[in-house]
Tab-separated table of C-alpha atoms in Angstrom:
chain	number	residue	atom	x	y	z
A	1	MET	CA	-57.034	180.154	256.526
A	2	LEU	CA	-57.912	179.230	252.923
A	3	CYS	CA	-57.984	182.001	251.050
A	4	LYS	CA	-60.018	185.378	250.967
A	5	LEU	CA	-62.905	186.352	249.327
A	6	THR	CA	-62.944	189.736	247.377
A	7	SER	CA	-65.758	191.006	249.360
A	8	GLY	CA	-63.354	190.312	252.710
A	9	ASP	CA	-65.019	187.445	253.778
A	10	THR	CA	-62.657	185.057	255.494
A	11	VAL	CA	-62.055	181.165	254.275
A	12	TYR	CA	-60.902	178.754	256.605
A	13	HIS	CA	-60.322	174.735	257.349
A	14	TYR	CA	-60.560	174.160	261.144
A	15	ASN	CA	-60.840	170.725	262.132
A	16	LYS	CA	-63.025	169.229	260.618
A	17	SER	CA	-65.228	172.226	259.086
A	18	ILE	CA	-65.014	174.989	256.375
A	19	ILE	CA	-65.754	177.761	257.568
A	20	ILE	CA	-66.751	181.397	256.206
A	21	LYS	CA	-66.237	184.219	258.434
A	22	PHE	CA	-67.995	187.150	257.075
A	23	SER	CA	-66.712	191.131	257.562
A	24	GLY	CA	-69.688	192.799	256.620
A	25	LYS	CA	-73.221	192.383	256.808
A	26	ARG	CA	-74.399	189.597	254.335
A	27	ALA	CA	-77.726	188.557	252.949
A	28	VAL	CA	-78.410	184.375	253.496
A	29	LEU	CA	-80.408	182.057	251.820
A	30	SER	CA	-79.518	178.755	253.684
A	31	THR	CA	-80.263	175.487	253.374
A	32	GLY	CA	-79.439	174.592	256.683
A	33	ILE	CA	-80.852	173.632	259.913
A	34	LEU	CA	-79.216	175.817	261.897
A	35	ASN	CA	-80.638	178.939	261.542
A	36	GLY	CA	-81.473	178.003	257.726
A	37	GLY	CA	-84.571	179.856	255.519
A	38	TYR	CA	-83.582	183.159	254.528
A	39	ARG	CA	-81.493	185.900	257.158
A	40	GLU	CA	-79.478	188.884	257.364
A	41	ASN	CA	-78.518	188.597	260.682
A	42	ILE	CA	-75.856	185.681	260.102
A	43	SER	CA	-72.058	186.308	260.732
A	44	ALA	CA	-70.611	182.933	259.662
A	45	VAL	CA	-71.190	179.454	257.281
A	46	LEU	CA	-70.032	176.180	257.230
A	47	ASN	CA	-69.529	173.380	256.179
A	48	HIS	CA	-68.993	170.146	258.908
A	49	ASP	CA	-67.904	166.478	257.518
A	50	ALA	CA	-69.880	164.592	260.934
A	51	LYS	CA	-68.083	161.341	260.251
A	52	ALA	CA	-67.154	159.557	263.335
A	53	ALA	CA	-63.458	158.959	261.852
A	54	PRO	CA	-62.240	158.204	258.653
A	55	GLY	CA	-63.993	155.328	256.924
A	56	MET	CA	-67.111	155.042	259.506
A	57	GLY	CA	-70.459	156.901	259.528
A	58	CYS	CA	-71.623	159.827	259.974
A	59	GLN	CA	-72.642	160.112	264.138
A	60	LEU	CA	-74.836	163.222	265.850
A	61	ARG	CA	-73.004	164.315	268.901
A	62	ALA	CA	-76.289	165.398	270.431
A	63	PRO	CA	-79.499	164.729	270.450
A	64	THR	CA	-80.496	166.294	267.647
A	65	TYR	CA	-79.070	167.627	264.329
A	66	GLU	CA	-80.215	171.041	265.016
A	67	GLU	CA	-78.676	170.903	267.972
A	68	HIS	CA	-74.893	168.953	266.869
A	69	MET	CA	-74.556	171.505	264.168
A	70	LYS	CA	-75.379	174.161	267.300
A	71	LEU	CA	-72.120	171.996	269.239
A	72	ILE	CA	-69.700	172.354	266.393
A	73	ALA	CA	-70.581	175.925	265.666
A	74	GLU	CA	-69.551	177.125	268.805
A	75	GLU	CA	-66.901	174.814	269.207
A	76	ALA	CA	-65.589	176.407	266.264
A	77	GLY	CA	-65.314	180.068	268.355
A	78	LEU	CA	-68.116	180.972	266.657
A	79	ASP	CA	-71.926	182.551	268.283
A	80	ALA	CA	-73.749	179.998	267.224
A	81	GLU	CA	-77.149	181.976	267.726
A	82	HIS	CA	-75.835	183.814	264.318
A	83	THR	CA	-74.465	181.280	262.253
A	84	THR	CA	-75.611	178.716	259.233
A	85	GLY	CA	-74.345	175.353	258.780
A	86	ILE	CA	-74.485	172.071	256.696
A	87	ALA	CA	-73.282	168.737	257.090
A	88	THR	CA	-71.146	166.245	255.143
A	89	ALA	CA	-69.715	162.849	255.193
A	90	ALA	CA	-66.790	164.036	252.492
A	91	ASN	CA	-63.458	164.976	253.934
A	92	MET	CA	-63.131	168.941	254.271
A	93	GLU	CA	-59.557	167.932	252.439
A	94	ASN	CA	-61.008	167.289	249.295
A	95	VAL	CA	-62.574	170.355	248.899
A	96	SER	CA	-62.974	172.749	245.741
A	97	ILE	CA	-62.498	176.068	245.808
A	98	VAL	CA	-63.695	177.999	242.319
A	99	SER	CA	-64.099	181.778	241.653
A	100	GLN	CA	-65.530	183.592	238.732
A	101	ASN	CA	-65.111	187.446	237.275
A	102	TYR	CA	-66.755	189.436	235.427
A	103	GLY	CA	-65.954	193.338	235.656
A	104	ASN	CA	-66.993	194.453	238.921
A	105	LEU	CA	-68.957	191.049	239.791
A	106	SER	CA	-67.086	188.170	241.811
A	107	LEU	CA	-68.292	185.185	243.342
A	108	THR	CA	-66.733	182.195	244.434
A	109	ALA	CA	-67.858	178.513	244.817
A	110	ILE	CA	-66.932	176.305	247.689
A	111	VAL	CA	-67.973	172.903	247.263
A	112	THR	CA	-67.353	169.402	248.925
A	113	ALA	CA	-68.899	166.471	246.894
A	114	GLY	CA	-69.285	162.438	246.835
A	115	ILE	CA	-72.311	160.204	245.706
A	116	GLU	CA	-70.517	157.015	245.164
A	117	THR	CA	-72.600	155.806	247.930
A	118	ASN	CA	-76.287	158.118	248.200
A	119	GLY	CA	-76.620	159.661	244.323
A	120	GLY	CA	-80.040	159.773	243.349
A	121	ARG	CA	-82.546	161.093	240.353
A	122	VAL	CA	-84.703	163.070	242.058
A	123	GLY	CA	-88.170	161.073	242.237
A	124	ASP	CA	-86.317	157.583	242.845
A	125	PRO	CA	-88.299	155.729	245.729
A	126	ALA	CA	-88.249	157.478	249.929
A	127	SER	CA	-85.790	156.319	251.901
A	128	TYR	CA	-87.885	157.408	255.425
A	129	MET	CA	-91.366	159.265	255.559
A	130	GLU	CA	-90.637	162.109	257.866
A	131	GLU	CA	-93.859	163.788	259.894
A	132	ASN	CA	-93.304	165.637	263.049
A	133	GLU	CA	-90.009	165.510	264.311
A	134	ARG	CA	-87.138	162.856	263.920
A	135	ILE	CA	-83.060	162.978	264.061
A	136	THR	CA	-81.947	163.127	260.520
A	137	ASN	CA	-79.547	160.822	259.983
A	138	ILE	CA	-76.860	162.187	257.235
A	139	PRO	CA	-75.638	159.244	254.761
A	140	HIS	CA	-72.481	158.681	253.030
A	141	GLY	CA	-72.308	161.085	250.078
A	142	THR	CA	-73.436	164.628	249.459
A	143	ILE	CA	-73.019	167.582	247.541
A	144	ASN	CA	-72.583	170.388	249.652
A	145	ILE	CA	-72.091	173.719	248.108
A	146	ILE	CA	-71.389	177.210	249.297
A	147	LEU	CA	-71.465	180.222	246.674
A	148	ALA	CA	-70.406	183.323	248.431
A	149	ILE	CA	-71.650	186.117	245.603
A	150	ASP	CA	-69.573	189.709	245.845
A	151	GLY	CA	-73.250	192.250	245.039
A	152	LYS	CA	-76.188	192.996	246.274
A	153	LEU	CA	-79.034	190.330	245.761
A	154	PHE	CA	-82.621	191.189	246.852
A	155	PRO	CA	-84.513	188.149	248.433
A	156	HIS	CA	-85.766	186.966	244.894
A	157	THR	CA	-82.578	187.204	243.512
A	158	LEU	CA	-81.317	184.907	246.119
A	159	ALA	CA	-84.107	182.389	245.274
A	160	ARG	CA	-83.576	181.996	241.646
A	161	SER	CA	-79.355	181.744	241.970
A	162	PHE	CA	-80.421	178.731	244.126
A	163	ILE	CA	-81.951	177.104	241.736
A	164	THR	CA	-79.057	178.003	239.178
A	165	VAL	CA	-76.699	176.485	241.671
A	166	THR	CA	-78.912	173.251	241.759
A	167	GLU	CA	-79.046	173.042	237.530
A	168	ALA	CA	-75.513	173.618	237.696
A	169	LYS	CA	-74.400	170.747	239.845
A	170	THR	CA	-77.195	168.210	237.988
A	171	ALA	CA	-75.683	169.225	234.912
A	172	ALA	CA	-71.941	168.609	236.432
A	173	ILE	CA	-73.108	164.935	237.874
A	174	GLN	CA	-75.303	164.058	234.236
A	175	GLU	CA	-71.805	164.850	231.918
A	176	LEU	CA	-70.577	162.665	234.466
A	177	LEU	CA	-73.084	160.122	233.418
A	178	GLU	CA	-73.301	158.667	237.508
A	179	GLY	CA	-76.117	156.818	237.458
A	180	SER	CA	-78.640	156.684	240.263
A	181	LYS	CA	-78.420	154.297	242.997
A	182	TYR	CA	-81.839	153.950	243.781
A	183	SER	CA	-83.254	153.320	240.324
A	184	THR	CA	-82.127	152.872	237.080
A	185	GLY	CA	-81.737	156.004	236.106
A	186	LEU	CA	-79.131	159.327	236.053
A	187	ALA	CA	-78.831	160.730	238.739
A	188	THR	CA	-79.291	164.499	239.212
A	189	GLY	CA	-77.338	164.594	242.789
A	190	SER	CA	-77.795	163.086	246.280
A	191	GLY	CA	-80.453	162.986	248.643
A	192	THR	CA	-78.616	165.099	250.947
A	193	ASP	CA	-77.183	167.643	249.080
A	194	GLY	CA	-76.972	171.123	250.470
A	195	VAL	CA	-76.836	174.850	249.644
A	196	ILE	CA	-75.896	177.999	251.703
A	197	VAL	CA	-76.124	181.312	249.233
A	198	TYR	CA	-75.370	184.541	250.341
A	199	ALA	CA	-74.487	188.385	248.868
A	200	ASN	CA	-72.983	191.115	249.649
A	201	VAL	CA	-75.731	193.543	251.393
A	202	GLU	CA	-73.080	196.210	251.487
A	203	SER	CA	-71.401	196.288	247.955
A	204	LYS	CA	-72.464	199.057	246.005
A	205	ASN	CA	-73.217	196.273	242.277
A	206	ILE	CA	-76.601	195.312	242.503
A	207	TYR	CA	-78.048	192.689	240.883
A	208	GLN	CA	-81.967	191.492	239.873
A	209	ASP	CA	-81.108	188.724	237.950
A	210	ALA	CA	-79.139	185.369	238.588
A	211	GLY	CA	-81.175	182.812	235.578
A	212	LYS	CA	-79.387	181.206	232.959
A	213	HIS	CA	-79.594	184.679	230.520
A	214	SER	CA	-77.926	186.761	232.754
A	215	LYS	CA	-74.037	187.166	233.923
A	216	LEU	CA	-74.528	186.384	236.833
A	217	GLY	CA	-76.152	183.315	236.122
A	218	GLU	CA	-73.681	182.506	233.466
A	219	LEU	CA	-70.890	182.532	236.332
A	220	ILE	CA	-72.540	180.703	238.665
A	221	GLY	CA	-73.325	178.191	236.622
A	222	LYS	CA	-69.663	178.058	235.275
A	223	ALA	CA	-67.896	177.983	238.911
A	224	VAL	CA	-70.538	175.596	241.111
A	225	LYS	CA	-70.335	173.078	237.746
A	226	GLN	CA	-66.799	173.484	237.968
A	227	ALA	CA	-66.403	173.012	241.568
A	228	VAL	CA	-68.366	170.351	241.997
A	229	LYS	CA	-66.692	168.119	238.990
A	230	GLU	CA	-62.925	168.551	241.105
A	231	ALA	CA	-64.698	167.706	244.405
A	232	LEU	CA	-66.216	164.488	242.760
A	233	GLU	CA	-62.546	163.480	241.290
A	234	LYS	CA	-60.717	164.812	244.680
A	235	GLN	CA	-63.041	162.434	247.199
A	236	SER	CA	-64.223	159.473	245.057
A	237	GLY	CA	-62.122	159.728	241.726
A	238	LEU	CA	-65.668	160.300	239.782
A	239	CYS	CA	-64.119	162.027	237.252
A	240	PRO	CA	-64.103	161.731	232.895
A	241	GLU	CA	-61.640	158.239	233.229
A	242	LYS	CA	-63.700	156.673	235.119
A	243	GLN	CA	-66.563	157.148	234.368
A	244	LYS	CA	-64.914	155.751	230.691
A	245	SER	CA	-65.745	151.812	231.943
A	246	ILE	CA	-69.492	149.236	230.592
A	247	PHE	CA	-69.441	149.015	233.607
A	248	ARG	CA	-69.731	152.344	235.339
A	249	ARG	CA	-72.275	153.578	232.843
A	250	GLY	CA	-74.173	150.224	232.972
A	251	ARG	CA	-74.548	149.211	236.967
A	252	ARG	CA	-77.747	151.243	236.852
A	253	TYR	CA	-78.822	148.854	234.863
A	254	GLY	CA	-77.736	146.252	236.976
A	255	ILE	CA	-74.798	145.212	233.885
A	256	THR	CA	-71.197	144.807	236.128
A	257	ALA	CA	-68.748	142.092	236.327
A	258	GLU	CA	-70.311	140.815	239.291
A	259	ARG	CA	-73.514	139.919	237.103
A	260	LEU	CA	-71.425	138.345	234.758
A	261	TRP	CA	-69.547	136.182	236.787
A	262	GLU	CA	-73.054	135.011	238.376
A	263	ASP	CA	-74.534	133.956	234.880
A	264	TYR	CA	-71.299	132.436	233.814
A	265	ILE	CA	-70.621	130.550	237.331
A	266	ALA	CA	-74.235	128.960	237.124
A	267	THR	CA	-73.286	126.773	234.453
A	268	ASN	CA	-70.213	126.618	234.925
A	269	SER	CA	-69.910	125.511	239.108
A	270	GLU	CA	-66.449	123.405	238.505
A	271	LYS	CA	-64.860	126.968	237.498
A	272	GLN	CA	-66.309	128.837	241.075
A	273	ASN	CA	-62.402	129.214	242.470
A	274	LYS	CA	-61.210	130.379	239.267
A	275	LYS	CA	-63.192	134.242	240.203
A	276	LEU	CA	-60.194	136.040	240.143
A	277	GLU	CA	-59.011	135.442	236.905
A	278	TYR	CA	-62.624	135.840	235.343
A	279	MET	CA	-62.768	139.336	237.387
A	280	GLU	CA	-59.134	140.269	235.763
A	281	PHE	CA	-59.966	139.065	231.889
A	282	ILE	CA	-63.130	140.983	232.157
A	283	GLU	CA	-61.949	143.567	232.757
A	284	THR	CA	-59.921	143.905	229.824
A	285	LEU	CA	-62.912	144.778	228.247
A	286	GLU	CA	-64.154	146.882	230.721
A	287	LYS	CA	-62.086	150.366	228.726
A	288	LYS	CA	-62.581	149.298	225.182
A	289	GLU	CA	-64.180	152.312	223.740
A	290	ASP	CA	-65.491	151.368	221.043
A	291	LEU	CA	-67.850	149.096	223.803
A	292	VAL	CA	-68.395	151.793	225.845
A	293	SER	CA	-70.000	153.607	223.166
A	294	LEU	CA	-71.982	151.380	221.925
A	295	THR	CA	-73.250	150.322	225.764
A	296	SER	CA	-73.743	153.786	226.513
A	297	LEU	CA	-75.930	153.978	223.369
A	298	TYR	CA	-77.653	150.933	224.315
A	299	LEU	CA	-78.413	152.170	227.802
A	300	HIS	CA	-79.810	155.059	226.588
A	301	LEU	CA	-81.862	153.799	223.955
A	302	LEU	CA	-82.982	151.921	227.629
A	303	ASP	CA	-84.053	155.097	228.982
A	304	GLN	CA	-85.245	156.442	226.216
A	305	TRP	CA	-88.172	154.291	226.632
A	306	GLU	CA	-88.685	154.844	230.260
A	307	TRP	CA	-89.145	158.319	230.219
A	308	LYS	CA	-91.250	156.980	226.910
A	309	LEU	CA	-89.692	158.975	223.860
A	310	LEU	CA	-89.520	155.718	222.124
A	311	SER	CA	-91.610	153.299	221.413
A	312	GLU	CA	-91.523	149.158	222.286
A	313	LYS	CA	-90.476	148.144	218.759
A	314	THR	CA	-87.966	150.917	218.231
A	315	VAL	CA	-86.229	150.312	220.953
A	316	ARG	CA	-86.041	146.298	220.598
A	317	GLU	CA	-84.815	146.857	216.842
A	318	HIS	CA	-82.328	149.281	217.636
A	319	CYS	CA	-80.854	147.539	220.804
A	320	SER	CA	-81.145	144.178	218.443
A	321	LEU	CA	-78.287	146.569	215.656
A	322	LEU	CA	-76.769	147.302	218.876
A	323	ARG	CA	-75.932	143.765	219.868
A	324	LYS	CA	-74.946	143.303	217.008
A	325	GLU	CA	-72.062	145.860	216.507
A	326	ILE	CA	-70.715	144.642	219.800
A	327	SER	CA	-71.129	141.623	218.652
A	328	ASN	CA	-68.413	142.008	215.535
A	329	ILE	CA	-66.244	143.597	217.808
A	330	LEU	CA	-66.306	140.265	220.610
A	331	GLY	CA	-65.907	138.294	216.836
A	332	LEU	CA	-69.283	136.562	218.603
A	333	PRO	CA	-72.081	135.659	215.976
A	334	PHE	CA	-74.905	136.845	216.050
A	335	GLN	CA	-78.456	135.691	217.330
A	336	ASN	CA	-81.440	138.077	218.052
A	337	ARG	CA	-83.541	137.068	220.662
A	338	LYS	CA	-86.751	136.596	221.160
A	339	LYS	CA	-89.190	138.875	222.920
A	340	LYS	CA	-89.937	136.813	226.335
A	341	SER	CA	-90.662	139.069	228.943
A	342	SER	CA	-90.617	143.125	229.758
A	343	VAL	CA	-88.242	145.423	227.279
A	344	ILE	CA	-85.526	146.135	229.813
A	345	GLU	CA	-85.775	142.736	231.298
A	346	ASP	CA	-84.604	141.597	227.790
A	347	MET	CA	-82.455	144.194	226.571
A	348	ILE	CA	-79.798	143.830	229.878
A	349	GLU	CA	-80.306	140.089	229.447
A	350	ALA	CA	-79.434	139.827	226.126
A	351	TYR	CA	-76.424	142.461	226.404
A	352	ILE	CA	-75.019	140.288	229.024
A	353	ILE	CA	-75.214	136.905	227.504
A	354	LEU	CA	-73.238	138.397	224.722
A	355	PHE	CA	-70.839	138.855	227.306
A	356	THR	CA	-71.216	135.661	228.804
A	357	GLN	CA	-70.215	134.054	225.595
A	358	TYR	CA	-67.508	135.663	224.438
A	359	VAL	CA	-65.623	134.327	228.676
A	360	SER	CA	-67.020	130.869	227.569
A	361	GLU	CA	-65.416	130.596	224.372
A	362	ASN	CA	-61.953	132.601	224.777
A	363	TRP	CA	-61.317	133.013	228.690
A	364	GLU	CA	-61.871	129.257	228.551
A	365	LYS	CA	-59.188	128.751	226.289
A	366	LYS	CA	-56.748	131.454	228.026
A	367	ILE	CA	-57.637	129.055	231.051
A	368	GLU	CA	-55.987	125.996	229.118
A	369	ARG	CA	-52.860	127.619	227.280
A	370	LYS	CA	-51.835	127.841	230.780
């Protein structure tokens, strides 16, 4: 047993699942393919790690995703007809459990999370077109949230809590500045996130508002945001310190150590066998806070261009000012670049050229000294 909730519900870690067995009647709203939607006849909920083995992809053990989840419920000794569940590729050992309380109100967020390979921004290009029925694959990287509320909520309040949960999840990712793997945008979640929210129908305490202005909404926001951040760090090490990197910040726009190497080696092919030494050298710049700070501002200007919040002229001018400051830090003479292509392409190329120039002048000297 992992813990017992104030409602009397019990949280278990069994095999590769987190399971909550109810001690009474609950109102449940679930994205699960097994008994999903709004129901009042659910006796247990679960979050399941569907990987075949550590480090491998998810694998269905039945012809359909729904049948797979039914099998998982039955193997745990649950009544599959009265169980709903969600699946992920995250390890259940990396679960985060966060509770919030105020007066008689108590709630608990139980979260597993990973977006290193599947993080995306709403509106990104789709991975598939669904028509009629299809077998659903579960890509690596899913944020699964189970929210247990020890209070009585009407169906509309339960639905409103879904919005608050989603906002809290997105806020957690935004505060980590994690980028989408499918576009240049900041991630808002993964493409396979799941949520189960349930309320205690037997509670004498009734709550009709789960929005941000209500205390219930505040507690949901705090619990979910904290749990999502903790789960992301446990699963993949995603945390503020890890994000303090010009490459972690810049990779959504193609700014990576690999890209810098490719640009450098294109004109220095004789150094082809020095990649490891190069990577070691470039890492000395990666986490310098002044460079991370300026890079972050630079990227946000590009974001605002894409969001149509700033003009091309303004973005080009202020990106130039930031590159000048970066040049000063790197000890390089500053040269403004002429307009050649689109704003994004020009600004990214100009940024990368700065670091390629720095590598050429400083890394090569280091090699020569050796």
